[in-house]
């Protein structure tokens, strides 16, 4: 056989192989559904909004539609399944994870709140799950080995999809130190940069499922960089399914050819992104919807959403899926009796809404800080706003309400500082910015700051003297450096009292027939100029 004829035959075979592969591959359709910041909301609320039973009905409907159209579906979570409702917190999020199994979640990012119950509980949750908890940037300190599955490869027809997990480096500040002992949180962009050659070789599309936060234009302030910064600096990430900031993105945010989505919180919405991929055109965005799950019109309006731009239809009633209802009902019943026990009464609305309490003094913040000071006999109390997770409506207060506002199980620490030490400490604490969980709620304290400098301070109405002694009650999370607070656990006078936050609030209610708004009214105690 001549060389020319041999080369011609090889060329024909090569062309036939390429043509056959192209015919097999064609254009693949991929639908990506995402949720994030679930925070234990496996049950619908009293109005019948959200809940995992209705969510499953919606997911199954979309899954069938996608299947019938010849497409493929991924169901992803941006993390923080844990911490937020009494039913879930009591049961260590077992119902939430078992419900995600039933719903067919593909993967989940490891969020900072996954560490709230400690590593042993987290290990148990991973065992419960039929899907991987992904994080490529968390390592064991001793071995420098990944602490979680870094990424997975999923097939969508002929399309190979890499799904890599990333977690905020703020996590050690957002949970108690003992919960992350032995772990190292490395910079996500550095870690994924080293992974990119492998991911590109093993896949046709790269998805990052992250718990890092969406910050407009990448302006993350004192927080660790989020999804926008990641997409801006790392080329080759096609899609980011985000979480952490509870952001409701009414359309995908595109930067550097990366699409970023995030779907609010608590499973109130599912984000749906329909993509089409071929080797000729690459990835095409065909449709995006932010789908509400039985939300009232008022709730929809409060998001200031442009429903047309979101591709969202008018909200329709979604029936709960019977199989999911049957799975979840026993879990809810298991803790109901204990949660219904009344601990007291309030005569009005005590404000703990995230958007309010992280920006200003509130009566609930005053109540919590007062409870800590009272049970320890301290001169003042300090509470980070991120530790208060809900409001108290007028009327009876139950254990359920208590756990809703304070789900973390923190203990109360106390420390005695000189006036000079107190001024130095408070100048840092009271300068932490509004809009973050670190924003301080206080009791027994009045202060004035000008451009971050303390110019006036008094405790219980008396001006602070440098050489006098002042006792401070605060939760052990911020006492040990959580949320960016100075770590004062090394002070000679430091003591973890062992009292829990729940005990302190219950004790406060015991001494009052009714807790009144008047006692805890807003004093504008901290003035900033």
Short mmCIF file of C-alpha atoms in Angstrom, two decimals:
data_model
loop_
_atom_site.label_atom_id
_atom_site.label_comp_id
_atom_site.label_asym_id
_atom_site.label_seq_id
_atom_site.Cartn_x
_atom_site.Cartn_y
_atom_site.Cartn_z
CA UNK A 1 0.00 0.00 0.00
CA UNK A 2 1.36 3.41 -0.94
CA UNK A 3 2.00 6.05 1.74
CA UNK A 4 -0.48 8.40 0.02
CA UNK A 5 -3.25 5.76 0.05
CA UNK A 6 -2.53 4.90 3.71
CA UNK A 7 -2.75 8.58 4.74
CA UNK A 8 -6.01 8.95 2.78
CA UNK A 9 -7.53 5.99 4.62
CA UNK A 10 -6.44 7.34 8.03
CA UNK A 11 -7.95 10.72 7.13
CA UNK A 12 -11.27 9.12 6.15
CA UNK A 13 -11.39 7.14 9.41
CA UNK A 14 -10.56 10.26 11.43
CA UNK A 15 -13.30 12.28 9.71
CA UNK A 16 -15.81 9.47 10.24
CA UNK A 17 -14.95 9.28 13.97
CA UNK A 18 -15.26 13.03 14.41
CA UNK A 19 -18.54 13.08 12.46
CA UNK A 20 -19.92 10.22 14.52
CA UNK A 21 -18.99 11.95 17.79
CA UNK A 22 -20.58 15.20 16.61
CA UNK A 23 -23.73 13.35 15.67
CA UNK A 24 -23.86 11.71 19.07
CA UNK A 25 -23.10 14.95 20.90
CA UNK A 26 -25.28 17.40 18.98
CA UNK A 27 -26.76 20.18 21.13
CA UNK A 28 -27.48 19.17 24.71
CA UNK A 29 -30.16 20.90 26.78
CA UNK A 30 -29.41 21.41 30.46
CA UNK A 31 -31.76 22.83 33.11
CA UNK A 32 -30.22 23.94 36.41
CA UNK A 33 -32.48 24.42 39.44
CA UNK A 34 -31.02 26.10 42.53
CA UNK A 35 -31.96 26.93 46.10
CA UNK A 36 -29.79 28.39 48.85
CA UNK A 37 -29.83 29.46 52.50
CA UNK A 38 -32.59 27.01 53.40
CA UNK A 39 -31.95 27.39 57.14
CA UNK A 40 -34.16 24.58 58.36
CA UNK A 41 -37.40 25.66 56.66
CA UNK A 42 -38.58 22.19 55.69
CA UNK A 43 -42.17 22.97 56.73
CA UNK A 44 -44.47 25.54 55.15
CA UNK A 45 -45.21 28.54 57.35
CA UNK A 46 -48.63 29.30 58.83
CA UNK A 47 -49.68 30.98 55.59
CA UNK A 48 -48.76 27.90 53.56
CA UNK A 49 -45.78 29.62 51.97
CA UNK A 50 -42.70 27.69 50.72
CA UNK A 51 -41.90 24.32 52.42
CA UNK A 52 -40.19 21.28 50.91
CA UNK A 53 -43.42 19.41 50.09
CA UNK A 54 -44.52 22.14 47.66
CA UNK A 55 -40.94 22.51 46.44
CA UNK A 56 -40.87 18.83 45.49
CA UNK A 57 -44.10 19.17 43.50
CA UNK A 58 -42.53 21.99 41.51
CA UNK A 59 -39.24 20.15 41.01
CA UNK A 60 -41.00 16.99 39.82
CA UNK A 61 -43.11 19.00 37.37
CA UNK A 62 -40.03 20.66 35.90
CA UNK A 63 -38.10 17.38 35.87
CA UNK A 64 -40.85 15.69 33.83
CA UNK A 65 -41.03 18.63 31.43
CA UNK A 66 -37.26 18.58 30.92
CA UNK A 67 -37.22 14.81 30.43
CA UNK A 68 -39.98 14.98 27.81
CA UNK A 69 -38.08 17.66 25.89
CA UNK A 70 -34.95 15.51 25.77
CA UNK A 71 -33.04 17.62 28.26
CA UNK A 72 -31.19 16.97 31.49
CA UNK A 73 -31.59 18.45 34.96
CA UNK A 74 -29.32 19.37 37.87
CA UNK A 75 -30.70 20.37 41.29
CA UNK A 76 -28.17 22.32 43.36
CA UNK A 77 -28.04 23.96 46.79
CA UNK A 78 -25.85 26.94 47.64
CA UNK A 79 -25.53 25.75 51.23
CA UNK A 80 -26.64 26.73 54.74
CA UNK A 81 -29.20 23.97 55.11
CA UNK A 82 -28.71 24.30 58.88
CA UNK A 83 -29.87 26.71 61.59
CA UNK A 84 -33.10 28.65 61.50
CA UNK A 85 -36.19 26.77 62.71
CA UNK A 86 -36.81 24.90 65.97
CA UNK A 87 -38.10 21.76 64.25
CA UNK A 88 -34.95 21.43 62.16
CA UNK A 89 -32.51 22.58 64.85
CA UNK A 90 -33.84 20.08 67.40
CA UNK A 91 -33.42 17.29 64.87
CA UNK A 92 -30.00 18.36 63.54
CA UNK A 93 -31.45 19.01 60.06
CA UNK A 94 -32.19 15.32 59.53
CA UNK A 95 -35.63 16.04 57.99
CA UNK A 96 -34.16 18.65 55.66
CA UNK A 97 -31.43 16.36 54.35
CA UNK A 98 -33.74 13.35 54.00
CA UNK A 99 -36.13 15.61 52.08
CA UNK A 100 -33.31 16.71 49.77
CA UNK A 101 -32.58 13.03 49.13
CA UNK A 102 -36.19 12.39 48.17
CA UNK A 103 -36.20 15.43 45.92
CA UNK A 104 -33.07 14.25 44.13
CA UNK A 105 -30.55 16.99 44.85
CA UNK A 106 -27.40 16.62 42.77
CA UNK A 107 -24.98 18.42 45.11
CA UNK A 108 -24.71 21.09 47.77
CA UNK A 109 -22.08 23.67 48.71
CA UNK A 110 -20.82 23.55 52.29
CA UNK A 111 -22.08 26.73 53.98
CA UNK A 112 -20.76 28.40 57.11
CA UNK A 113 -23.85 27.33 59.09
CA UNK A 114 -23.13 23.68 58.34
CA UNK A 115 -20.60 23.94 61.19
CA UNK A 116 -23.00 25.35 63.81
CA UNK A 117 -23.63 22.02 65.52
CA UNK A 118 -20.00 20.88 65.37
CA UNK A 119 -18.07 18.46 63.18
CA UNK A 120 -19.63 15.28 64.58
CA UNK A 121 -23.13 16.43 63.61
CA UNK A 122 -21.84 17.53 60.20
CA UNK A 123 -20.32 14.09 59.64
CA UNK A 124 -23.69 12.53 60.53
CA UNK A 125 -25.45 14.82 58.06
CA UNK A 126 -23.03 13.81 55.30
CA UNK A 127 -23.85 10.15 56.06
CA UNK A 128 -27.58 10.89 55.83
CA UNK A 129 -27.18 12.58 52.44
CA UNK A 130 -27.40 10.77 49.10
CA UNK A 131 -25.66 13.75 47.48
CA UNK A 132 -22.18 15.20 48.09
CA UNK A 133 -21.39 18.18 50.33
CA UNK A 134 -18.90 20.01 48.10
CA UNK A 135 -16.06 22.31 49.09
CA UNK A 136 -12.70 22.47 47.34
CA UNK A 137 -11.14 25.08 49.64
CA UNK A 138 -11.54 23.49 53.10
CA UNK A 139 -8.60 21.34 54.18
CA UNK A 140 -7.48 19.39 57.23
CA UNK A 141 -4.71 21.40 58.84
CA UNK A 142 -2.51 18.43 59.74
CA UNK A 143 -2.64 16.51 56.47
CA UNK A 144 -3.49 19.34 54.04
CA UNK A 145 -5.98 16.93 52.47
CA UNK A 146 -9.45 18.12 51.37
CA UNK A 147 -11.98 17.90 54.20
CA UNK A 148 -14.88 17.51 51.74
CA UNK A 149 -15.42 16.26 48.22
CA UNK A 150 -13.92 19.07 46.08
CA UNK A 151 -15.85 18.43 42.85
CA UNK A 152 -17.84 15.87 40.90
CA UNK A 153 -18.37 15.18 37.20
CA UNK A 154 -21.94 14.58 36.02
CA UNK A 155 -23.00 13.40 32.58
CA UNK A 156 -25.87 15.18 30.85
CA UNK A 157 -26.18 13.07 27.74
CA UNK A 158 -22.84 13.51 26.00
CA UNK A 159 -22.15 16.70 27.97
CA UNK A 160 -19.67 16.38 30.83
CA UNK A 161 -20.40 18.83 33.65
CA UNK A 162 -17.94 19.60 36.45
CA UNK A 163 -19.54 20.82 39.69
CA UNK A 164 -17.04 22.30 42.16
CA UNK A 165 -17.88 23.55 45.66
CA UNK A 166 -16.47 26.67 47.35
CA UNK A 167 -17.03 28.07 50.86
CA UNK A 168 -16.53 31.56 52.29
CA UNK A 169 -13.29 32.09 54.21
CA UNK A 170 -15.35 34.07 56.74
CA UNK A 171 -16.61 30.77 58.17
CA UNK A 172 -14.26 30.67 61.19
CA UNK A 173 -15.61 34.11 62.17
CA UNK A 174 -19.23 33.04 61.65
CA UNK A 175 -19.24 30.02 63.95
CA UNK A 176 -17.73 29.06 67.29
CA UNK A 177 -14.03 28.25 67.07
CA UNK A 178 -14.32 24.69 68.38
CA UNK A 179 -16.67 23.88 65.50
CA UNK A 180 -13.89 24.32 62.93
CA UNK A 181 -10.93 23.05 64.95
CA UNK A 182 -8.36 21.39 62.71
CA UNK A 183 -9.71 22.93 59.50
CA UNK A 184 -8.10 25.48 57.18
CA UNK A 185 -10.22 27.64 54.86
CA UNK A 186 -8.09 28.57 51.86
CA UNK A 187 -8.77 31.39 49.40
CA UNK A 188 -11.33 30.01 46.91
CA UNK A 189 -9.88 31.70 43.84
CA UNK A 190 -6.39 30.33 44.51
CA UNK A 191 -7.72 26.82 45.02
CA UNK A 192 -9.93 26.79 41.96
CA UNK A 193 -7.18 28.31 39.83
CA UNK A 194 -5.06 25.23 40.51
CA UNK A 195 -8.04 22.98 39.75
CA UNK A 196 -9.03 24.62 36.47
CA UNK A 197 -6.69 22.63 34.17
CA UNK A 198 -8.07 19.37 35.59
CA UNK A 199 -11.68 20.57 35.43
CA UNK A 200 -11.27 21.72 31.82
CA UNK A 201 -9.73 18.41 30.83
CA UNK A 202 -12.46 16.34 32.49
CA UNK A 203 -15.51 18.39 31.49
CA UNK A 204 -17.21 20.48 28.82
CA UNK A 205 -18.89 22.84 31.32
CA UNK A 206 -17.78 24.08 34.75
CA UNK A 207 -20.32 24.95 37.45
CA UNK A 208 -19.28 26.39 40.82
CA UNK A 209 -21.80 25.81 43.60
CA UNK A 210 -20.71 28.36 46.18
CA UNK A 211 -21.44 29.72 49.61
CA UNK A 212 -19.54 32.98 49.24
CA UNK A 213 -22.16 35.64 48.60
CA UNK A 214 -23.26 37.95 45.80
CA UNK A 215 -21.98 41.50 46.27
CA UNK A 216 -22.97 43.99 43.59
CA UNK A 217 -19.98 45.05 41.49
CA UNK A 218 -17.83 42.92 43.80
CA UNK A 219 -18.07 45.44 46.65
CA UNK A 220 -17.86 43.00 49.56
CA UNK A 221 -16.81 45.47 52.28
CA UNK A 222 -15.44 43.70 55.36
CA UNK A 223 -16.75 40.34 54.13
CA UNK A 224 -14.62 37.87 52.20
CA UNK A 225 -14.83 38.23 48.39
CA UNK A 226 -17.85 36.63 46.76
CA UNK A 227 -19.08 35.27 43.46
CA UNK A 228 -18.63 38.44 41.39
CA UNK A 229 -14.97 38.75 42.38
CA UNK A 230 -14.45 35.05 41.71
CA UNK A 231 -15.95 35.26 38.22
CA UNK A 232 -14.01 38.44 37.47
CA UNK A 233 -10.66 36.88 38.36
CA UNK A 234 -11.06 33.28 37.19
CA UNK A 235 -11.74 32.56 33.53
CA UNK A 236 -13.52 29.41 32.51
CA UNK A 237 -16.26 29.14 35.15
CA UNK A 238 -19.47 28.91 33.12
CA UNK A 239 -22.08 29.09 35.88
CA UNK A 240 -22.18 29.95 39.58
CA UNK A 241 -25.03 28.70 41.78
CA UNK A 242 -24.54 30.92 44.80
CA UNK A 243 -25.64 31.42 48.37
CA UNK A 244 -24.71 33.12 51.67
CA UNK A 245 -26.10 36.63 51.13
CA UNK A 246 -29.76 35.56 50.70
CA UNK A 247 -29.79 37.57 47.47
CA UNK A 248 -32.75 37.39 45.10
CA UNK A 249 -31.32 37.79 41.60
CA UNK A 250 -34.14 38.48 39.17
CA UNK A 251 -31.89 37.70 36.22
CA UNK A 252 -28.51 35.99 35.95
CA UNK A 253 -25.62 38.38 36.55
CA UNK A 254 -23.10 37.92 33.74
CA UNK A 255 -19.44 38.80 34.07
CA UNK A 256 -16.44 37.41 32.21
CA UNK A 257 -18.77 34.94 30.43
CA UNK A 258 -19.90 33.54 33.80
CA UNK A 259 -23.59 33.44 34.74
CA UNK A 260 -24.30 33.98 38.46
CA UNK A 261 -27.64 33.10 40.07
CA UNK A 262 -28.97 33.13 43.64
CA UNK A 263 -32.51 32.39 44.83
CA UNK A 264 -33.13 34.33 48.04
CA UNK A 265 -33.66 32.21 51.14
CA UNK A 266 -35.65 29.47 52.89
CA UNK A 267 -36.80 27.83 49.65
CA UNK A 268 -39.16 30.73 48.98
CA UNK A 269 -38.02 30.55 45.36
CA UNK A 270 -36.36 28.15 42.98
CA UNK A 271 -34.15 29.61 40.28
CA UNK A 272 -34.46 27.87 36.93
CA UNK A 273 -31.84 28.33 34.22
CA UNK A 274 -32.28 26.61 30.85
CA UNK A 275 -29.05 26.28 28.87
CA UNK A 276 -28.14 24.77 25.53
CA UNK A 277 -24.64 23.58 24.72
CA UNK A 278 -22.92 22.55 21.53
CA UNK A 279 -19.29 22.61 20.48
CA UNK A 280 -20.09 25.11 17.75
CA UNK A 281 -22.01 27.68 19.79
CA UNK A 282 -20.77 26.99 23.31
CA UNK A 283 -23.26 27.73 26.11
CA UNK A 284 -26.45 29.60 25.26
CA UNK A 285 -28.86 30.96 27.87
CA UNK A 286 -32.34 30.05 26.62
CA UNK A 287 -34.49 30.95 29.63
CA UNK A 288 -34.33 32.06 33.26
CA UNK A 289 -37.09 32.03 35.85
CA UNK A 290 -37.24 32.86 39.52
CA UNK A 291 -40.23 30.80 40.63
CA UNK A 292 -42.03 31.66 43.91
CA UNK A 293 -43.38 28.82 46.02
CA UNK A 294 -46.84 29.82 47.25
CA UNK A 295 -45.73 33.30 48.31
CA UNK A 296 -48.37 35.91 49.04
CA UNK A 297 -48.52 38.93 46.75
CA UNK A 298 -47.21 41.16 49.56
CA UNK A 299 -44.12 38.97 49.89
CA UNK A 300 -43.54 39.13 46.15
CA UNK A 301 -43.91 42.90 46.09
CA UNK A 302 -41.51 43.32 48.99
CA UNK A 303 -38.73 41.91 46.82
CA UNK A 304 -39.23 44.76 44.31
CA UNK A 305 -39.00 42.17 41.57
CA UNK A 306 -39.49 42.88 37.91
CA UNK A 307 -41.48 39.74 37.17
CA UNK A 308 -41.34 40.21 33.42
CA UNK A 309 -37.57 40.47 33.47
CA UNK A 310 -37.39 37.44 35.72
CA UNK A 311 -39.46 35.44 33.24
CA UNK A 312 -41.80 34.71 36.12
CA UNK A 313 -45.49 34.00 35.74
CA UNK A 314 -48.14 35.00 38.25
CA UNK A 315 -47.84 32.92 41.43
CA UNK A 316 -49.99 29.80 41.29
CA UNK A 317 -50.86 27.53 44.20
CA UNK A 318 -48.49 24.57 44.31
CA UNK A 319 -49.89 21.53 46.10
CA UNK A 320 -47.67 19.71 48.60
CA UNK A 321 -46.24 16.46 47.28
CA UNK A 322 -47.90 13.60 49.22
CA UNK A 323 -44.73 11.51 49.46
CA UNK A 324 -42.78 14.44 50.89
CA UNK A 325 -45.61 15.30 53.29
CA UNK A 326 -45.55 11.73 54.58
CA UNK A 327 -41.79 11.89 55.08
CA UNK A 328 -41.79 15.19 56.99
CA UNK A 329 -44.90 14.91 59.17
CA UNK A 330 -43.39 12.56 61.80
CA UNK A 331 -40.40 14.86 62.28
CA UNK A 332 -42.63 17.87 62.93
CA UNK A 333 -44.80 15.89 65.35
CA UNK A 334 -41.78 14.64 67.30
CA UNK A 335 -40.92 18.07 68.74
CA UNK A 336 -44.30 19.82 68.65
CA UNK A 337 -45.30 19.37 72.31
CA UNK A 338 -42.05 20.75 73.69
CA UNK A 339 -42.02 23.67 71.27
CA UNK A 340 -45.56 24.73 72.21
CA UNK A 341 -44.68 25.29 75.87
CA UNK A 342 -45.21 28.95 76.78
CA UNK A 343 -42.45 30.88 78.54
CA UNK A 344 -44.08 34.32 78.69
CA UNK A 345 -45.93 37.11 76.90
CA UNK A 346 -44.96 40.30 75.07
CA UNK A 347 -47.28 43.28 74.68
CA UNK A 348 -46.15 44.25 71.19
CA UNK A 349 -43.90 43.48 68.24
CA UNK A 350 -40.22 42.97 69.03
CA UNK A 351 -38.14 43.61 65.92
CA UNK A 352 -35.61 41.00 64.81
CA UNK A 353 -35.96 41.24 61.03
CA UNK A 354 -32.58 40.77 59.37
CA UNK A 355 -32.77 43.94 57.27
CA UNK A 356 -33.64 46.08 60.31
CA UNK A 357 -31.68 44.64 63.21
CA UNK A 358 -28.41 44.64 61.27
CA UNK A 359 -28.67 48.36 60.65
CA UNK A 360 -30.08 49.91 63.85
CA UNK A 361 -30.91 49.42 67.51
CA UNK A 362 -34.12 47.43 68.05
CA UNK A 363 -36.26 46.57 71.06
CA UNK A 364 -35.50 42.85 70.62
CA UNK A 365 -31.79 43.59 70.53
CA UNK A 366 -32.21 45.53 73.77
CA UNK A 367 -34.15 42.63 75.34
CA UNK A 368 -31.50 40.03 74.45
CA UNK A 369 -28.59 42.20 75.63
CA UNK A 370 -30.50 42.98 78.85
CA UNK A 371 -31.17 39.28 79.47
CA UNK A 372 -27.45 38.51 79.28
CA UNK A 373 -26.54 41.35 81.63
CA UNK A 374 -29.29 40.41 84.10
CA UNK A 375 -28.50 36.71 84.46
CA UNK A 376 -24.79 37.40 84.99
CA UNK A 377 -25.17 40.56 87.07
CA UNK A 378 -23.03 42.52 84.62
CA UNK A 379 -23.11 46.27 84.06
CA UNK A 380 -23.90 45.91 80.36
CA UNK A 381 -24.72 43.41 77.63
CA UNK A 382 -23.51 43.22 74.02
CA UNK A 383 -25.06 41.03 71.30
CA UNK A 384 -24.17 40.72 67.62
CA UNK A 385 -27.24 41.26 65.43
CA UNK A 386 -26.42 38.18 63.34
CA UNK A 387 -27.18 36.07 66.41
CA UNK A 388 -30.82 37.20 66.37
CA UNK A 389 -32.68 35.43 63.57
CA UNK A 390 -36.35 36.38 63.86
CA UNK A 391 -38.88 38.73 65.47
CA UNK A 392 -41.33 38.20 68.34
CA UNK A 393 -44.96 39.02 67.48
CA UNK A 394 -47.36 40.35 70.12
CA UNK A 395 -48.82 37.69 72.42
CA UNK A 396 -47.63 34.43 73.97
CA UNK A 397 -43.97 33.48 73.56
CA UNK A 398 -43.16 29.77 73.27
CA UNK A 399 -39.99 27.69 73.14
CA UNK A 400 -40.47 27.65 69.38
CA UNK A 401 -40.29 31.45 69.29
CA UNK A 402 -37.24 31.41 71.52
CA UNK A 403 -35.33 29.04 69.26
CA UNK A 404 -36.39 30.95 66.16
CA UNK A 405 -34.83 34.14 67.44
CA UNK A 406 -31.78 32.40 68.93
CA UNK A 407 -30.99 29.06 67.25
CA UNK A 408 -27.26 28.87 67.93
CA UNK A 409 -27.15 27.57 71.50
CA UNK A 410 -24.41 30.02 72.52
CA UNK A 411 -23.34 30.35 76.12
CA UNK A 412 -22.83 33.68 77.88
CA UNK A 413 -19.36 34.95 78.70
CA UNK A 414 -18.42 37.78 80.99
CA UNK A 415 -15.30 39.88 81.37
CA UNK A 416 -14.36 42.75 83.69
CA UNK A 417 -12.51 45.60 82.00
CA UNK A 418 -11.05 48.85 83.19
CA UNK A 419 -12.60 51.97 81.74
CA UNK A 420 -9.54 52.37 79.56
CA UNK A 421 -9.80 48.79 78.27
CA UNK A 422 -13.54 49.17 77.74
CA UNK A 423 -13.05 52.26 75.57
CA UNK A 424 -10.49 50.48 73.39
CA UNK A 425 -12.75 47.45 73.03
CA UNK A 426 -15.92 49.39 72.28
CA UNK A 427 -14.24 51.66 69.76
CA UNK A 428 -13.59 48.57 67.65
CA UNK A 429 -16.94 46.90 68.31
CA UNK A 430 -19.11 49.95 67.70
CA UNK A 431 -17.22 50.76 64.51
CA UNK A 432 -18.23 47.47 62.88
CA UNK A 433 -20.42 48.50 59.94
CA UNK A 434 -24.20 48.47 59.69
CA UNK A 435 -25.65 45.90 57.34
CA UNK A 436 -23.59 43.03 58.74
CA UNK A 437 -24.28 40.44 61.42
CA UNK A 438 -21.52 42.04 63.50
CA UNK A 439 -23.60 45.20 64.09
CA UNK A 440 -23.88 45.51 67.88
CA UNK A 441 -27.04 45.54 69.99
CA UNK A 442 -26.35 46.79 73.53
CA UNK A 443 -27.87 47.30 76.99
CA UNK A 444 -26.71 49.60 79.79
CA UNK A 445 -24.42 51.50 77.48
CA UNK A 446 -24.52 54.94 75.83
CA UNK A 447 -21.80 56.08 73.47
CA UNK A 448 -21.05 58.65 70.79
CA UNK A 449 -18.56 58.02 67.99
CA UNK A 450 -17.22 60.56 65.53
CA UNK A 451 -15.47 59.12 62.49
CA UNK A 452 -14.93 55.87 64.37
CA UNK A 453 -13.50 57.49 67.48
CA UNK A 454 -15.25 57.38 70.87
CA UNK A 455 -15.87 60.89 72.14
CA UNK A 456 -18.43 60.08 74.85
CA UNK A 457 -19.30 56.92 76.79
CA UNK A 458 -21.38 56.11 79.86
CA UNK A 459 -22.53 52.92 81.60
CA UNK A 460 -25.91 52.97 83.32
CA UNK A 461 -25.96 56.75 83.16
CA UNK A 462 -22.48 57.36 84.61
CA UNK A 463 -19.50 58.56 82.59
CA UNK A 464 -16.85 55.87 82.22
CA UNK A 465 -13.69 56.50 84.25
CA UNK A 466 -10.42 55.05 82.97
CA UNK A 467 -9.45 53.35 86.24
CA UNK A 468 -12.90 52.07 87.23
CA UNK A 469 -14.03 48.47 86.58
CA UNK A 470 -16.93 47.50 84.31
CA UNK A 471 -18.40 44.03 83.77
CA UNK A 472 -19.57 43.05 80.29
CA UNK A 473 -21.85 40.14 79.32
CA UNK A 474 -21.68 38.86 75.75
CA UNK A 475 -22.18 35.58 73.93
CA UNK A 476 -19.19 33.25 73.71
CA UNK A 477 -19.17 33.48 69.90
CA UNK A 478 -18.23 37.16 69.76
CA UNK A 479 -16.17 36.91 72.96
CA UNK A 480 -13.82 34.54 71.15
CA UNK A 481 -13.47 36.70 68.03
CA UNK A 482 -16.56 35.71 66.05
CA UNK A 483 -18.09 38.15 63.53
CA UNK A 484 -14.92 40.24 63.57
CA UNK A 485 -15.12 41.18 67.26
CA UNK A 486 -11.86 41.45 69.23
CA UNK A 487 -11.04 38.16 70.95
CA UNK A 488 -11.15 38.85 74.69
CA UNK A 489 -11.10 35.24 75.84
CA UNK A 490 -7.47 35.63 76.89
CA UNK A 491 -8.24 38.39 79.40
CA UNK A 492 -7.45 37.40 83.00
CA UNK A 493 -11.03 38.11 84.09
CA UNK A 494 -12.68 36.19 81.24
CA UNK A 495 -15.27 33.57 82.21
CA UNK A 496 -17.65 31.43 80.19
CA UNK A 497 -20.54 31.30 82.67
CA UNK A 498 -22.16 28.23 81.13
CA UNK A 499 -25.51 30.02 81.03
CA UNK A 500 -27.15 29.61 77.65
CA UNK A 501 -28.84 32.41 75.78
CA UNK A 502 -32.13 30.53 76.13
CA UNK A 503 -31.74 30.38 79.91
CA UNK A 504 -31.09 34.11 80.08
CA UNK A 505 -34.20 35.02 78.10
CA UNK A 506 -36.40 32.55 80.01
CA UNK A 507 -35.12 34.03 83.29
CA UNK A 508 -36.00 37.53 82.08
CA UNK A 509 -39.57 36.41 81.29
CA UNK A 510 -39.91 34.70 84.69
CA UNK A 511 -39.56 38.03 86.48
CA UNK A 512 -42.17 39.82 84.37
CA UNK A 513 -45.85 39.00 84.01
CA UNK A 514 -45.66 40.60 80.58
CA UNK A 515 -42.56 41.88 78.82
CA UNK A 516 -43.42 45.37 77.61
CA UNK A 517 -42.21 47.34 74.64
CA UNK A 518 -41.89 50.34 76.94
CA UNK A 519 -39.14 48.72 79.00
CA UNK A 520 -37.07 47.93 75.92
CA UNK A 521 -37.95 50.88 73.71
CA UNK A 522 -35.32 52.24 71.35
CA UNK A 523 -33.07 54.72 73.16
CA UNK A 524 -30.73 55.64 70.29
CA UNK A 525 -28.03 54.75 72.79
CA UNK A 526 -25.22 54.58 70.24
CA UNK A 527 -24.74 57.68 68.10
CA UNK A 528 -22.41 57.67 65.12
CA UNK A 529 -21.28 60.72 63.15
#
